């Protein structure tokens, strides 16, 4: 068995790997960038090596720095986690060339599956059904358009080198093809350095079903059943579960055997995932499930498989990398109960899922079986990395019980300091159509009216806030909570942190039972709710005010407000909400614009963000050009209000 392991990653996955390594008696080495100097994974590893500045390009993605850190600490093996260098065949080879153990598949397997077109050809040869489409080398736009016509609309254009939900365009009709192709190629060239695309039939009622496979260096390959990852936003998974709802034993057998064939075709060693797309319009049928791609690494959602099989996949990875055979054979593996995972993101679902940065001042995920995270209260979510802050994992005897557990965990999640999708997750998991197994990858989009934060919830939160502020104001003591006796009916989970003198919200001067408070930058005046004395409120104090929680949602009230998600001030200044790259400028200086009109598109944190005009006016200033990198809060444009008539 390996004795020492360097983990070339950060966040929850680094912590996850460290946990198993420790159980196996393996010494662990973490690496970290400037932004992660105080991160949990650094704290939890036996040793840690600083590898450079915050941007991943200058730290986590620099193979030489990782190798140097391994050398300096005498680490014997390198585990890449997911993302970053995990699917980089050259890096894998350089690890092996340096005489170290690569905890992953052979570089040749990574290469074989690295490009989606080559992988599909290979899979078709191995007898694995692949999504119908064009995967040729000829990239002549006229030929591609003709192929799209042959496949039949709607089609999906995909960057062959794409990943992470990027580099894909859905085309509904022939007229749009040329524009979509150009934009897809542009994104592919800039994000993946490879403009080649393939074209696929766009599957209607698509369900994302994937199979966990595992190989060892003795030629054995097993599968650990399937996962359903159909709940996605922007082609990125949000909720995953295992097994897949509606999968019968015969279909499962056929699908999982195809996955094992796929893995064997590339001599696969270690943990891998074969992703399939299924046409779920008439339930799951083996003849309507097609190979999409293979991820040659440990997957984000691997915990749901661990929960139903009882296998520690990281342990298997480390054993296999040490040359041991697979601990279990296919007939020793079986499915126990049902597991689900929800990805908790620092983001604002009501604002296009815009990632949210800031310092996490409350971080409580209550009562699930298992939480995977790489952050702790007080940590800062920076704009440099993926905004996932935790995975909430549950396991129970059946799907119904698992849903109940996950729903409760999401509802009770209390995070403040950054916006999160906890409330959104709660509504998603609690949706009747999810319970009814009525799912496809368009679920979130189609059900959006049911999933966005209901008006009522915000009103309730405001009522709660009024009560909390009132109670706070009644407290004569600044040092500790010594409020009036009504306290206990309010504060279920109230933390008596020392108030700071600077704390202050404005109570109405003449005490007419209204209260003015600063809510997310706006002054909101509310009357005291009649029943305020009997309310039970989940609240926390902060140095700059209070936070109230309900159903996974948090509302910060107080007198200070840090404008962490940027946007515009009332002055018409259009600021960059985060560091990123301008990918489109829709207006020119001097243009007349109307409120809500699209001004610029910014690409940051794996997503595109549209910045719009805050009011009617004229583009008085424009400092943005397509392709430019911009810093957070850079002044990109300024809109001058149209003169009042
Ligand atoms: P999965 O199918 O496991 O969700 P994704 O392709 O969405 O896989 O990516 C997995 C994870 O890898 C993401 O959640 C993200 O954390 C990370 N990741 C993806 N692309 C990158 C990248 N270019 N740089 C750093 N991390 C990335
Ligand atoms: P990535 O490398 O970015 O993960 P994938 O090829 O795995 O790209 O596709 C990501 C997601 O896009 C899938 O999970 C699915 O939701 C959707 N998708 C991909 N191919 C198709 C298709 N042919 N028809 C419908 N949806 C698709
Ligand atoms: Mg994928």
PDB file of C-alpha atoms in Angstrom, residues 404-502:
ATOM      1  CA  UNK A 404     -37.893  13.286   3.023  1.00  0.00           C
ATOM      2  CA  UNK A 405     -34.457  13.354   4.621  1.00  0.00           C
ATOM      3  CA  UNK A 406     -32.862  15.457   1.932  1.00  0.00           C
ATOM      4  CA  UNK A 407     -35.778  17.875   1.884  1.00  0.00           C
ATOM      5  CA  UNK A 408     -35.465  18.385   5.609  1.00  0.00           C
ATOM      6  CA  UNK A 409     -31.708  18.853   5.424  1.00  0.00           C
ATOM      7  CA  UNK A 410     -32.008  21.485   2.695  1.00  0.00           C
ATOM      8  CA  UNK A 411     -34.789  23.341   4.499  1.00  0.00           C
ATOM      9  CA  UNK A 412     -32.783  23.436   7.695  1.00  0.00           C
ATOM     10  CA  UNK A 413     -29.556  24.550   6.085  1.00  0.00           C
ATOM     11  CA  UNK A 414     -28.415  27.866   7.507  1.00  0.00           C
ATOM     12  CA  UNK A 415     -25.694  29.656   5.631  1.00  0.00           C
ATOM     13  CA  UNK A 416     -25.114  33.372   5.638  1.00  0.00           C
ATOM     14  CA  UNK A 417     -22.437  35.690   4.338  1.00  0.00           C
ATOM     15  CA  UNK A 418     -22.822  34.339   0.837  1.00  0.00           C
ATOM     16  CA  UNK A 419     -26.024  33.602  -1.008  1.00  0.00           C
ATOM     17  CA  UNK A 420     -26.720  29.925  -1.459  1.00  0.00           C
ATOM     18  CA  UNK A 421     -29.084  27.706  -3.369  1.00  0.00           C
ATOM     19  CA  UNK A 422     -30.297  25.955  -0.179  1.00  0.00           C
ATOM     20  CA  UNK A 423     -33.848  27.301  -0.435  1.00  0.00           C
ATOM     21  CA  UNK A 424     -33.932  26.468  -4.122  1.00  0.00           C
ATOM     22  CA  UNK A 425     -32.714  22.934  -3.378  1.00  0.00           C
ATOM     23  CA  UNK A 426     -35.430  22.529  -0.765  1.00  0.00           C
ATOM     24  CA  UNK A 427     -38.127  23.541  -3.244  1.00  0.00           C
ATOM     25  CA  UNK A 428     -36.604  21.311  -5.910  1.00  0.00           C
ATOM     26  CA  UNK A 429     -36.396  18.222  -3.711  1.00  0.00           C
ATOM     27  CA  UNK A 430     -39.856  18.952  -2.349  1.00  0.00           C
ATOM     28  CA  UNK A 431     -41.481  19.256  -5.774  1.00  0.00           C
ATOM     29  CA  UNK A 432     -44.324  16.832  -6.409  1.00  0.00           C
ATOM     30  CA  UNK A 433     -43.036  15.947  -9.886  1.00  0.00           C
ATOM     31  CA  UNK A 434     -39.669  14.995  -8.453  1.00  0.00           C
ATOM     32  CA  UNK A 435     -41.373  12.670  -5.998  1.00  0.00           C
ATOM     33  CA  UNK A 436     -43.450  11.279  -8.872  1.00  0.00           C
ATOM     34  CA  UNK A 437     -40.231  10.453 -10.759  1.00  0.00           C
ATOM     35  CA  UNK A 438     -41.294  12.793 -13.514  1.00  0.00           C
ATOM     36  CA  UNK A 439     -37.847  14.011 -14.391  1.00  0.00           C
ATOM     37  CA  UNK A 440     -35.690  15.062 -17.262  1.00  0.00           C
ATOM     38  CA  UNK A 441     -32.813  17.479 -17.712  1.00  0.00           C
ATOM     39  CA  UNK A 442     -35.226  20.333 -18.447  1.00  0.00           C
ATOM     40  CA  UNK A 443     -36.947  19.961 -15.055  1.00  0.00           C
ATOM     41  CA  UNK A 444     -35.509  23.101 -13.471  1.00  0.00           C
ATOM     42  CA  UNK A 445     -36.260  25.256 -16.466  1.00  0.00           C
ATOM     43  CA  UNK A 446     -39.798  23.953 -16.913  1.00  0.00           C
ATOM     44  CA  UNK A 447     -40.693  24.192 -13.252  1.00  0.00           C
ATOM     45  CA  UNK A 448     -38.990  27.510 -12.610  1.00  0.00           C
ATOM     46  CA  UNK A 449     -42.167  29.293 -11.433  1.00  0.00           C
ATOM     47  CA  UNK A 450     -42.444  26.698  -8.642  1.00  0.00           C
ATOM     48  CA  UNK A 451     -38.763  26.821  -7.814  1.00  0.00           C
ATOM     49  CA  UNK A 452     -37.963  30.489  -7.497  1.00  0.00           C
ATOM     50  CA  UNK A 453     -38.203  32.008  -4.056  1.00  0.00           C
ATOM     51  CA  UNK A 454     -41.898  32.606  -3.424  1.00  0.00           C
ATOM     52  CA  UNK A 455     -42.991  36.147  -2.614  1.00  0.00           C
ATOM     53  CA  UNK A 456     -44.631  34.846   0.534  1.00  0.00           C
ATOM     54  CA  UNK A 457     -41.341  33.544   1.845  1.00  0.00           C
ATOM     55  CA  UNK A 458     -39.689  36.902   1.470  1.00  0.00           C
ATOM     56  CA  UNK A 459     -42.594  38.553   3.244  1.00  0.00           C
ATOM     57  CA  UNK A 460     -42.312  36.068   6.095  1.00  0.00           C
ATOM     58  CA  UNK A 461     -38.601  36.670   6.332  1.00  0.00           C
ATOM     59  CA  UNK A 462     -39.220  40.410   6.515  1.00  0.00           C
ATOM     60  CA  UNK A 463     -41.722  39.879   9.301  1.00  0.00           C
ATOM     61  CA  UNK A 464     -39.185  37.751  11.121  1.00  0.00           C
ATOM     62  CA  UNK A 465     -36.582  40.422  10.621  1.00  0.00           C
ATOM     63  CA  UNK A 466     -38.813  43.075  12.152  1.00  0.00           C
ATOM     64  CA  UNK A 467     -39.291  40.963  15.226  1.00  0.00           C
ATOM     65  CA  UNK A 468     -35.618  40.206  15.557  1.00  0.00           C
ATOM     66  CA  UNK A 469     -34.628  43.826  15.181  1.00  0.00           C
ATOM     67  CA  UNK A 470     -37.223  44.841  17.710  1.00  0.00           C
ATOM     68  CA  UNK A 471     -35.949  42.314  20.195  1.00  0.00           C
ATOM     69  CA  UNK A 472     -32.403  43.416  19.608  1.00  0.00           C
ATOM     70  CA  UNK A 473     -33.308  47.032  20.134  1.00  0.00           C
ATOM     71  CA  UNK A 474     -35.003  46.222  23.392  1.00  0.00           C
ATOM     72  CA  UNK A 475     -31.827  44.735  24.718  1.00  0.00           C
ATOM     73  CA  UNK A 476     -30.107  47.346  26.823  1.00  0.00           C
ATOM     74  CA  UNK A 477     -26.958  45.302  26.993  1.00  0.00           C
ATOM     75  CA  UNK A 478     -24.514  45.291  24.149  1.00  0.00           C
ATOM     76  CA  UNK A 479     -22.264  42.641  25.564  1.00  0.00           C
ATOM     77  CA  UNK A 480     -24.608  39.703  25.841  1.00  0.00           C
ATOM     78  CA  UNK A 481     -28.148  38.890  25.170  1.00  0.00           C
ATOM     79  CA  UNK A 482     -30.162  39.967  28.193  1.00  0.00           C
ATOM     80  CA  UNK A 483     -33.302  40.876  26.386  1.00  0.00           C
ATOM     81  CA  UNK A 484     -36.759  40.856  27.811  1.00  0.00           C
ATOM     82  CA  UNK A 485     -38.326  37.539  28.660  1.00  0.00           C
ATOM     83  CA  UNK A 486     -39.984  37.302  25.268  1.00  0.00           C
ATOM     84  CA  UNK A 487     -36.566  36.221  24.101  1.00  0.00           C
ATOM     85  CA  UNK A 488     -37.232  32.528  24.344  1.00  0.00           C
ATOM     86  CA  UNK A 489     -40.145  32.541  22.027  1.00  0.00           C
ATOM     87  CA  UNK A 490     -38.011  34.175  19.371  1.00  0.00           C
ATOM     88  CA  UNK A 491     -34.677  32.627  19.371  1.00  0.00           C
ATOM     89  CA  UNK A 492     -34.587  29.012  18.733  1.00  0.00           C
ATOM     90  CA  UNK A 493     -31.025  29.060  17.613  1.00  0.00           C
ATOM     91  CA  UNK A 494     -29.898  32.483  18.585  1.00  0.00           C
ATOM     92  CA  UNK A 495     -26.225  32.889  19.256  1.00  0.00           C
ATOM     93  CA  UNK A 496     -25.376  35.439  21.874  1.00  0.00           C
ATOM     94  CA  UNK A 497     -22.316  36.739  20.152  1.00  0.00           C
ATOM     95  CA  UNK A 498     -21.120  40.044  21.501  1.00  0.00           C
ATOM     96  CA  UNK A 499     -22.827  42.888  19.724  1.00  0.00           C
ATOM     97  CA  UNK A 500     -20.591  45.552  18.428  1.00  0.00           C
ATOM     98  CA  UNK A 501     -21.335  49.149  19.167  1.00  0.00           C
ATOM     99  CA  UNK A 502     -21.569  49.808  15.468  1.00  0.00           C
TER     100      UNK A 502
END
